[in-house]
Short mmCIF file of C-alpha atoms in Angstrom, two decimals:
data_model
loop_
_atom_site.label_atom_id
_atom_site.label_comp_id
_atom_site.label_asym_id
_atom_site.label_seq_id
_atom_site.Cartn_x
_atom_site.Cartn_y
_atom_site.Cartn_z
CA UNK A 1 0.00 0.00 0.00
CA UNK A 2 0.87 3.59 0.14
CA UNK A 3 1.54 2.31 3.54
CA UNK A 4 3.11 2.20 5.93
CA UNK A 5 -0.17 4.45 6.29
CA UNK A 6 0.83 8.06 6.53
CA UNK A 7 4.46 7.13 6.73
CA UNK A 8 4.21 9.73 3.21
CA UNK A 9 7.84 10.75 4.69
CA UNK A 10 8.95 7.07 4.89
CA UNK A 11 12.50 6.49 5.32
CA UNK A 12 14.48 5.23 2.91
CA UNK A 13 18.28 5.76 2.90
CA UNK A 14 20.40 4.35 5.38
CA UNK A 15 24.07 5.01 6.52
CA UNK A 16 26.15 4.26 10.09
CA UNK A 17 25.63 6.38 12.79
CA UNK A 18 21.96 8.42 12.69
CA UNK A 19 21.80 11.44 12.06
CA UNK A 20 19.77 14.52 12.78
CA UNK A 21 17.86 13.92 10.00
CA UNK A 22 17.46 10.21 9.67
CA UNK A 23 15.89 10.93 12.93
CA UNK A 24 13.56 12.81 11.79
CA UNK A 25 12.99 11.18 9.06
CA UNK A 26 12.05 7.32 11.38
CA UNK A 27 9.41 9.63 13.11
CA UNK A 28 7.70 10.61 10.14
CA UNK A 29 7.82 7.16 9.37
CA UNK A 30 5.63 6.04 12.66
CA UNK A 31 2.48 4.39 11.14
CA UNK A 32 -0.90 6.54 11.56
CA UNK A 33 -4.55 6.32 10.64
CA UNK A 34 -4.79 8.20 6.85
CA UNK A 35 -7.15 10.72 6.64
CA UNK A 36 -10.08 10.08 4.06
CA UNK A 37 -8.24 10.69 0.65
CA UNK A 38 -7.85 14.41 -0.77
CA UNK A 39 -7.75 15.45 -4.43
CA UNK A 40 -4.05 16.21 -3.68
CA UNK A 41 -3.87 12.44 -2.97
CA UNK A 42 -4.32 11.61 -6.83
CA UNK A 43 -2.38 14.69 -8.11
CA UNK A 44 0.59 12.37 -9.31
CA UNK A 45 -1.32 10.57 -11.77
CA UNK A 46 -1.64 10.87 -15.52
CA UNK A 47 -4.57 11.46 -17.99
CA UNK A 48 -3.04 10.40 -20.96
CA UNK A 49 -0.12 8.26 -22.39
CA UNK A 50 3.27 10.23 -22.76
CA UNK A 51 7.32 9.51 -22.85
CA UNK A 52 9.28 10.45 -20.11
CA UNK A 53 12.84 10.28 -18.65
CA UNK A 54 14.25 8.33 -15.65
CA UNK A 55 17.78 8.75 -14.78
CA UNK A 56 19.68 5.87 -12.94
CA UNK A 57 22.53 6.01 -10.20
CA UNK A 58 24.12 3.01 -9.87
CA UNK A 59 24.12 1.81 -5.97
CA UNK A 60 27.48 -0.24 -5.99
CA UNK A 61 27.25 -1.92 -2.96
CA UNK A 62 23.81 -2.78 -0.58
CA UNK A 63 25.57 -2.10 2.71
CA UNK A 64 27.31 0.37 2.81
CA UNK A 65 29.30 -0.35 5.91
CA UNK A 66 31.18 -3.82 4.29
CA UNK A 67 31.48 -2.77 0.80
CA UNK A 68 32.95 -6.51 0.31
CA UNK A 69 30.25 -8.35 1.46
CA UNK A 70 27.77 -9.23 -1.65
CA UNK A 71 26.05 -12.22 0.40
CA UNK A 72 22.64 -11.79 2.25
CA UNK A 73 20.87 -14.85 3.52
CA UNK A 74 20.16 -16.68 0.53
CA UNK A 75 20.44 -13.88 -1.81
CA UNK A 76 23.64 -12.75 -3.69
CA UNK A 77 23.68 -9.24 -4.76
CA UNK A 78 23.76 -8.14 -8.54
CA UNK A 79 22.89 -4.13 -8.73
CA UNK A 80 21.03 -1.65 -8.12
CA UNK A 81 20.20 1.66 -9.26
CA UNK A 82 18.35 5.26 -7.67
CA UNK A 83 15.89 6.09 -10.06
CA UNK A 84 14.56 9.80 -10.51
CA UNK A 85 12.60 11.33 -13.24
CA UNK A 86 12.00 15.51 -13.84
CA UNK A 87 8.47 13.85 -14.97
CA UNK A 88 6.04 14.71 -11.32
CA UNK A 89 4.26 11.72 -12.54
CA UNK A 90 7.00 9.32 -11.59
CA UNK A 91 7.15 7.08 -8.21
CA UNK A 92 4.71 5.56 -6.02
CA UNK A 93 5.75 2.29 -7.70
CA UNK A 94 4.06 -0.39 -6.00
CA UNK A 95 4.34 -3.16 -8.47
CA UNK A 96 6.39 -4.45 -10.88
CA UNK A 97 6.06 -7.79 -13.67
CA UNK A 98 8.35 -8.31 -16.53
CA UNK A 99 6.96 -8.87 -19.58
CA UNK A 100 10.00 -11.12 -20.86
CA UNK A 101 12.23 -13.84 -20.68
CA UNK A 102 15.21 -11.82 -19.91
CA UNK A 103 14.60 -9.34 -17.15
CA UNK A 104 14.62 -6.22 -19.87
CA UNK A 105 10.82 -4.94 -20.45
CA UNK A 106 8.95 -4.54 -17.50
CA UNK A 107 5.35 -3.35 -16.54
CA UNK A 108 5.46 -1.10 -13.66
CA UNK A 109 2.54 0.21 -10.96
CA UNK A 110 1.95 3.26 -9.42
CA UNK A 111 -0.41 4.18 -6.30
CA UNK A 112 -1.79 6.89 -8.61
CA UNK A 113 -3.85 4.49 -10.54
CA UNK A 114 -0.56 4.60 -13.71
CA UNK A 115 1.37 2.30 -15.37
CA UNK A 116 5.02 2.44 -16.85
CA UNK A 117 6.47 0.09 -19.47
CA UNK A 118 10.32 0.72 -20.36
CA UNK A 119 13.27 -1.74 -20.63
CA UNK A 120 15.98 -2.09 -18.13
CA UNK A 121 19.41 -2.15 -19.90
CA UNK A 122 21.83 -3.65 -18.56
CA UNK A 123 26.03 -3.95 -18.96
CA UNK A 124 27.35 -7.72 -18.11
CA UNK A 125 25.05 -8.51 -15.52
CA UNK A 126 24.44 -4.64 -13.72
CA UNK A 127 21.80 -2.70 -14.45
CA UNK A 128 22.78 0.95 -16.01
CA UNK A 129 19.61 2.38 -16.76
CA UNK A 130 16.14 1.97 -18.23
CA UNK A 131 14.96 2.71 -21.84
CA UNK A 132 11.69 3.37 -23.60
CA UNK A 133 9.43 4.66 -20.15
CA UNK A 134 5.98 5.51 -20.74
CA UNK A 135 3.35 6.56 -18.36
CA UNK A 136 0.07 5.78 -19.22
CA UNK A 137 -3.14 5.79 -16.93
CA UNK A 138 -4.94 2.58 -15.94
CA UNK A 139 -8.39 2.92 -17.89
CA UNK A 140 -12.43 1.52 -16.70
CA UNK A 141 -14.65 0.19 -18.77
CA UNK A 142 -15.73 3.51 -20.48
CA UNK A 143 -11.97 4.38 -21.48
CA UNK A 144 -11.31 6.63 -18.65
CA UNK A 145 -9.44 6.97 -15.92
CA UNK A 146 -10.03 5.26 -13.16
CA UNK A 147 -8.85 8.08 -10.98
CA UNK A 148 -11.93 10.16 -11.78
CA UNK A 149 -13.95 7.46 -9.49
CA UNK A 150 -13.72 8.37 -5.68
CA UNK A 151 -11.12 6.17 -3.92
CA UNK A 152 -10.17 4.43 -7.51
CA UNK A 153 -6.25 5.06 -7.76
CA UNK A 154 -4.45 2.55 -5.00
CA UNK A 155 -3.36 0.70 -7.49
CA UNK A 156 -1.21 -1.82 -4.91
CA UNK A 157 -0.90 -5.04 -6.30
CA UNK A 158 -0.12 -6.64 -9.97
CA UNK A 159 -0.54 -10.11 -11.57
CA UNK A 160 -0.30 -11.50 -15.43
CA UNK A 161 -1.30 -14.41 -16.81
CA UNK A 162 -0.06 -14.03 -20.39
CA UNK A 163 -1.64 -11.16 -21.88
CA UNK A 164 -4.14 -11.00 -18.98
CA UNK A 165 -3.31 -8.47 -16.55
CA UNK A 166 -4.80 -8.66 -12.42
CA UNK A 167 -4.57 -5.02 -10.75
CA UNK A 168 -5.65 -4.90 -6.97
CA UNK A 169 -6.72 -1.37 -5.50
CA UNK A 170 -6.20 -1.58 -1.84
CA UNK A 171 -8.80 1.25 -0.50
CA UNK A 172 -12.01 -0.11 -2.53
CA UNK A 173 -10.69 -3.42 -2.31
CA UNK A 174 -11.37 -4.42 -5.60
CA UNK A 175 -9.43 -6.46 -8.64
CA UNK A 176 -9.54 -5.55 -11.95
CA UNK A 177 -8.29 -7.32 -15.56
CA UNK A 178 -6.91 -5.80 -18.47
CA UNK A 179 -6.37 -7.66 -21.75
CA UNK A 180 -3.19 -6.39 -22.77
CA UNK A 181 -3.50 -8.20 -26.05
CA UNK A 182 -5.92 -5.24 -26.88
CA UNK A 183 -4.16 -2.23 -26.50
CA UNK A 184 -1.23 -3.02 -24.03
CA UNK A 185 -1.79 -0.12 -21.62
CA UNK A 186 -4.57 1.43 -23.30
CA UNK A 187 -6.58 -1.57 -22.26
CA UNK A 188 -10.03 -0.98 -21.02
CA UNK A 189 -10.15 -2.45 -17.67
CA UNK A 190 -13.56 -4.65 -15.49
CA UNK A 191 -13.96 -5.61 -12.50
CA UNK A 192 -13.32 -9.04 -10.92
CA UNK A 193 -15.94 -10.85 -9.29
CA UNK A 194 -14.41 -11.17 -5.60
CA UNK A 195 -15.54 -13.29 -2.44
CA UNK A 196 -17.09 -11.38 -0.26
CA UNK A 197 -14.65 -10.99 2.30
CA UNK A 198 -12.43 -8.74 -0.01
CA UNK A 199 -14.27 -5.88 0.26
CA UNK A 200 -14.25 -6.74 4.42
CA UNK A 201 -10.61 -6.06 4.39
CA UNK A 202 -9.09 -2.78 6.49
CA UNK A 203 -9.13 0.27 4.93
CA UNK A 204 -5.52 1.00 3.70
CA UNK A 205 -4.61 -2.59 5.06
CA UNK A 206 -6.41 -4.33 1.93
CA UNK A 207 -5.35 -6.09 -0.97
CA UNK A 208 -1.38 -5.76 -1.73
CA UNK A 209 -0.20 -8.83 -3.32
CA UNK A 210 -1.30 -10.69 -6.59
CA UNK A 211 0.11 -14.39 -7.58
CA UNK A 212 -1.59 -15.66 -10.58
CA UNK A 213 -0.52 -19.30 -10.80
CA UNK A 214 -0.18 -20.51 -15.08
CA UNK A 215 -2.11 -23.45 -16.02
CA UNK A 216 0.64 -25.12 -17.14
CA UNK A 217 2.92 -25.08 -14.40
CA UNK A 218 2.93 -28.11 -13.32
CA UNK A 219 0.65 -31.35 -14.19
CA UNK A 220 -1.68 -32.01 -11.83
CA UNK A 221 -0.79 -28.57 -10.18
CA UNK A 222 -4.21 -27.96 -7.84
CA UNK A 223 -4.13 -24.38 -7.54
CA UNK A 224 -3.57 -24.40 -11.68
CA UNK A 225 -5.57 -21.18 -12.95
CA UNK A 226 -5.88 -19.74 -9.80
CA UNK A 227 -5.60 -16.00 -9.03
CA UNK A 228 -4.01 -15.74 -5.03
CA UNK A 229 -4.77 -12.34 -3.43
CA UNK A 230 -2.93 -11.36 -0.34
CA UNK A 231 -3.78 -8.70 1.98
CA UNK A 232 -1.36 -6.34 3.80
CA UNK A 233 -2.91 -6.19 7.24
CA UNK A 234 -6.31 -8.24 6.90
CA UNK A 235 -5.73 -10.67 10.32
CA UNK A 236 -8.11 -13.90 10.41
CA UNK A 237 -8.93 -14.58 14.24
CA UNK A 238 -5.31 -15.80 15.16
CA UNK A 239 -3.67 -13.37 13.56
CA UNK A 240 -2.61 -14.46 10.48
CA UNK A 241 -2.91 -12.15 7.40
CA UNK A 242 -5.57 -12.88 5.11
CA UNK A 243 -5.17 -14.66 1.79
CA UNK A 244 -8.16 -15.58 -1.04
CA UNK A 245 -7.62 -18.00 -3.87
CA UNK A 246 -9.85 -16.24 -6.53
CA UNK A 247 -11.25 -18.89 -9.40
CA UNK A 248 -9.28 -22.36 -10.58
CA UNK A 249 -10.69 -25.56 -9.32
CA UNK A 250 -10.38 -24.62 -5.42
CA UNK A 251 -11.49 -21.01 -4.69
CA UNK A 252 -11.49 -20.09 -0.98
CA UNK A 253 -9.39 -18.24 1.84
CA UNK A 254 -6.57 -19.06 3.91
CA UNK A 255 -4.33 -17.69 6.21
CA UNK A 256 -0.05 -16.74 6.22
CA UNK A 257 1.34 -16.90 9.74
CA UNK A 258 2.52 -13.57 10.59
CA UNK A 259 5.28 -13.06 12.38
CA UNK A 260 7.94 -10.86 13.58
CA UNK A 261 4.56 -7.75 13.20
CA UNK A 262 5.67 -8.24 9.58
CA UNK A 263 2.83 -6.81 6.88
CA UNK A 264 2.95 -8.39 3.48
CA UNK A 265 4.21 -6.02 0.29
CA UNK A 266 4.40 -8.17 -2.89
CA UNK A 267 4.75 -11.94 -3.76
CA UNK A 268 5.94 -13.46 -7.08
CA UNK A 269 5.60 -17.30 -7.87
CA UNK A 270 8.98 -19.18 -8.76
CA UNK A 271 9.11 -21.94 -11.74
CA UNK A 272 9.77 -24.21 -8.69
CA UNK A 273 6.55 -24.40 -7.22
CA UNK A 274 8.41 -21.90 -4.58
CA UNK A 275 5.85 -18.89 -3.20
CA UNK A 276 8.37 -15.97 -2.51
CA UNK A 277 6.71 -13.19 -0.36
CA UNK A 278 8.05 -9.41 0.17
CA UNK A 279 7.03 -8.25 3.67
CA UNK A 280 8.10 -5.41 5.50
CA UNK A 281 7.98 -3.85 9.34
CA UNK A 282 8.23 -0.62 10.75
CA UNK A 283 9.62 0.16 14.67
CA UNK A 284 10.98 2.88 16.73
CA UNK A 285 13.42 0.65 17.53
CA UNK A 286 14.97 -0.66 14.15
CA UNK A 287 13.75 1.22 11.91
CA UNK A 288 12.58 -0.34 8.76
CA UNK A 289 12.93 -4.32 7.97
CA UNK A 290 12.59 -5.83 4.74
CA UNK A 291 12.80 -9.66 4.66
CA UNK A 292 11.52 -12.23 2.05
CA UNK A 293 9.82 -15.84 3.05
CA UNK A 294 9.92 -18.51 0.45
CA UNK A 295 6.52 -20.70 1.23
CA UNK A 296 5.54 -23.95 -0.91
CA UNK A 297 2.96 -23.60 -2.91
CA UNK A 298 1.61 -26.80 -2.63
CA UNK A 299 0.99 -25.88 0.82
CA UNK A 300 -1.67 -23.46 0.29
CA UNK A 301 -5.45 -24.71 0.05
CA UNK A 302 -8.46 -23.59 1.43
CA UNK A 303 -8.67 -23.63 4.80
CA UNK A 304 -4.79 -23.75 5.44
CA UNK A 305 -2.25 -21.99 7.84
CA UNK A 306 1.24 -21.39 5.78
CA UNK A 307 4.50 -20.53 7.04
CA UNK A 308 7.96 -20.47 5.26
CA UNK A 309 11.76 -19.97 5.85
CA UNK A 310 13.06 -16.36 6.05
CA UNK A 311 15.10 -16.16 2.57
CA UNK A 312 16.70 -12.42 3.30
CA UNK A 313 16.65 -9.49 5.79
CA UNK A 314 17.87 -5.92 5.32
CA UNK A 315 17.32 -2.80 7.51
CA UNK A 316 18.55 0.52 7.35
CA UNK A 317 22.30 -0.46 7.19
CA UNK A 318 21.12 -1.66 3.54
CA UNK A 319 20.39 0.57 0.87
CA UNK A 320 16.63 -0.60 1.00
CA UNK A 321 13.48 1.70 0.98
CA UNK A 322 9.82 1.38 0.93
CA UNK A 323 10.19 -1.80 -1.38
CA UNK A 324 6.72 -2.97 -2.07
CA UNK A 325 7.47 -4.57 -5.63
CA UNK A 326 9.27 -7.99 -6.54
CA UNK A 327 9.62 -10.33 -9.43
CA UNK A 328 12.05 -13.08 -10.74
CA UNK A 329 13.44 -14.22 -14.37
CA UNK A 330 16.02 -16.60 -14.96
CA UNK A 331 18.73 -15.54 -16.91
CA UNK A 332 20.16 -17.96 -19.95
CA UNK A 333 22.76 -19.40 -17.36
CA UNK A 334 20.14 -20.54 -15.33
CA UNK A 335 20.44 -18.26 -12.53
CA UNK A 336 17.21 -16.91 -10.83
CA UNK A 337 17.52 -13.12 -10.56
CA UNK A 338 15.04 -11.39 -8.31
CA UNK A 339 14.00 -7.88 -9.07
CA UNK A 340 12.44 -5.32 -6.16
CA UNK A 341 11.39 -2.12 -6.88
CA UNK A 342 10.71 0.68 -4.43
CA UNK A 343 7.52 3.16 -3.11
CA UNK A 344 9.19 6.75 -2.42
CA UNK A 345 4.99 8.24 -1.88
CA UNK A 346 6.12 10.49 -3.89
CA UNK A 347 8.11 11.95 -1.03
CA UNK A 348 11.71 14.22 -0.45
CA UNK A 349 12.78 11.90 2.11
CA UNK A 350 12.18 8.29 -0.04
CA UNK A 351 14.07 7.11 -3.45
CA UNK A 352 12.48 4.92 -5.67
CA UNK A 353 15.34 1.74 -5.49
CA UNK A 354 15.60 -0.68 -8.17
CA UNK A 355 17.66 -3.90 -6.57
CA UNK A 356 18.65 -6.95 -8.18
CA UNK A 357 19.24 -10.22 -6.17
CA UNK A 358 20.53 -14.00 -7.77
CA UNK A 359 18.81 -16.68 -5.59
CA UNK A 360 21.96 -19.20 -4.69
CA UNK A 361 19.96 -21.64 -2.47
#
């Protein structure tokens, strides 16, 4: 979500020692109740296709303190670049899907109800840059806006299935599918039939991750064809975050053990059968935590309780920010590379972060 709530000044750069100002900055960070949305709230968002730039800073190492250590966890680390863009239209990214093989052309969600398509190019390995962005607005079924609805422009949370495209909006709690095959972004978007326990889900807290499972994963794969829906902060009675399993041949809800007051950002779906989910924490204490949980996906059915091994952890001794946006490709050495993608809110104090990880166990 745009969350943590109105953590709008969420940190986002770390360094040793705090500062005066990355003290300031952790208690604008301290999660709050929003206020009902403003028209200000929406004033990042496009009304029409158009080109812009993004410049790239390379980030050469993720902590900053051991410049030799590459190794976190399970993850080994590629690149990463700062993104910024003289366009006001760019950040807020909250998801992020490749729309290749090779980890170059990428579809990209704002919270301002836009999307961005470019290409990352890369030298060896690193990422340098990106190519080609467009920002386009996510249209209804009329071929408008969906910003000009009320609440309509937390766009959180973003699946594909092919051509098919799944976009959750957190505040309305609603899904919607474009057919990309007509119109790429200019796709006319409807709305998802959704259990009715969706639209029960926290205001703010609602819908933030989307896992849409192929049909030919696997043979005899049960959750084949099935669209899973995660919610940030939507607790079942034990206090386990929410999760729906929307169509395929066994629709209903179950639950992700929470722990470690971890809220869920993103999820992507490995060729393994492996469930990879982004959370993220905030404390007075420590500042922010980002960690990834790798949970089987042959564990989750209706009715079940999932857990998972921690994969990774950063805080703010990482270069890590808001990151609400993951995905994976496997490169042609048959490496799997994870890609996250930062939330700045559209904020001073944030950076939009693009970080790439290769999986080594």
């Amino acid at each position: 979500m745009s969350t943590l709530s109105s953590r709008r000044s969420f940190i986002g750069h770390a360094a040793a020692g705090f500062s005066t100002l990355l003290t300031f900055r952790l208690a604008q960070a301290q999660p709050a109740t929003e206020p009902p949305p403003r028209t200000s709230q929406i004033e990042h968002a496009v009304t029409e296709p158009v080109s812009i730039e993004v410049n790239a800073r390379p980030i050469p190492n993720f902590e900053p303190r051991d410049r030799s250590r590459t190794r976190f966890g399970s993850l080994q680390y590629r690149s990463g670049l700062v993104l910024t863009s003289p366009h006001r239209g760019f950040g807020g990214l909250s998801g992020l899907r490749f729309l290749d093989t090779k980890g170059e052309r990428f579809l990209a969600l704002s919270d301002q109800g836009t999307w961005f398509t470019g290409s990352i190019r890369y030298s060896g390995h690193n990422m340098v840059g990106l190519d080609d962005v467009e920002a386009a607005p996510l249209l209804n079924a009329e071929g408008r806006p969906i910003t000009e609805k009320r609440l309509w422009y937390d766009t959180e949370s973003l699946a594909r299935d092919g051509n098919v495209v799944y976009v959750g909006l957190e505040r309305v709690n609603q899904i919607m599918r474009f057919d990309f095959a007509k119109g790429g972004t200019r796709a006319r978007g409807e709305v998802v039939p959704t259990p009715p326990a969706v639209r029960k889900l926290p205001y703010n807290k609602g819908l933030e991750a989307l896992v849409f499972v192929p049909k030919d994963m696997s043979k005899g794969q049960p959750l084949a064809g099935t669209l899973i829906a995660m919610s940030e902060g939507g607790f079942d009675a034990d206090g386990n975050l929410i999760g729906f399993l929307i169509g395929g041949p066994s629709p209903g809800q179950f639950s992700i053990r929470r722990t470690d007051k971890q809220f869920i950002s993103d999820a992507v779906l490995l060729p393994s059968g492996e469930l990879l989910i982004l959370e993220r924490k905030f404390s007075w204490f420590t500042g922010i935590n980002i960690r990834i949980r790798s949970i089987p996906l042959k564990t989750i059915a209706p009715g079940a309780v999932v857990d998972g091994p921690v994969l990774f952890n950063a805080d703010l001794g990482h270069e890590v920010d808001n990151m609400e946006g993951i995905d994976a490709h496997v490169t042609a050495e048959g490496e799997t590379v994870l890609t996250m993608i930062s939330d700045d809110n559209f904020s001073l104090l944030q950076r939009t972060l693009l970080l790439q990880f290769t999986l080594v166990e």
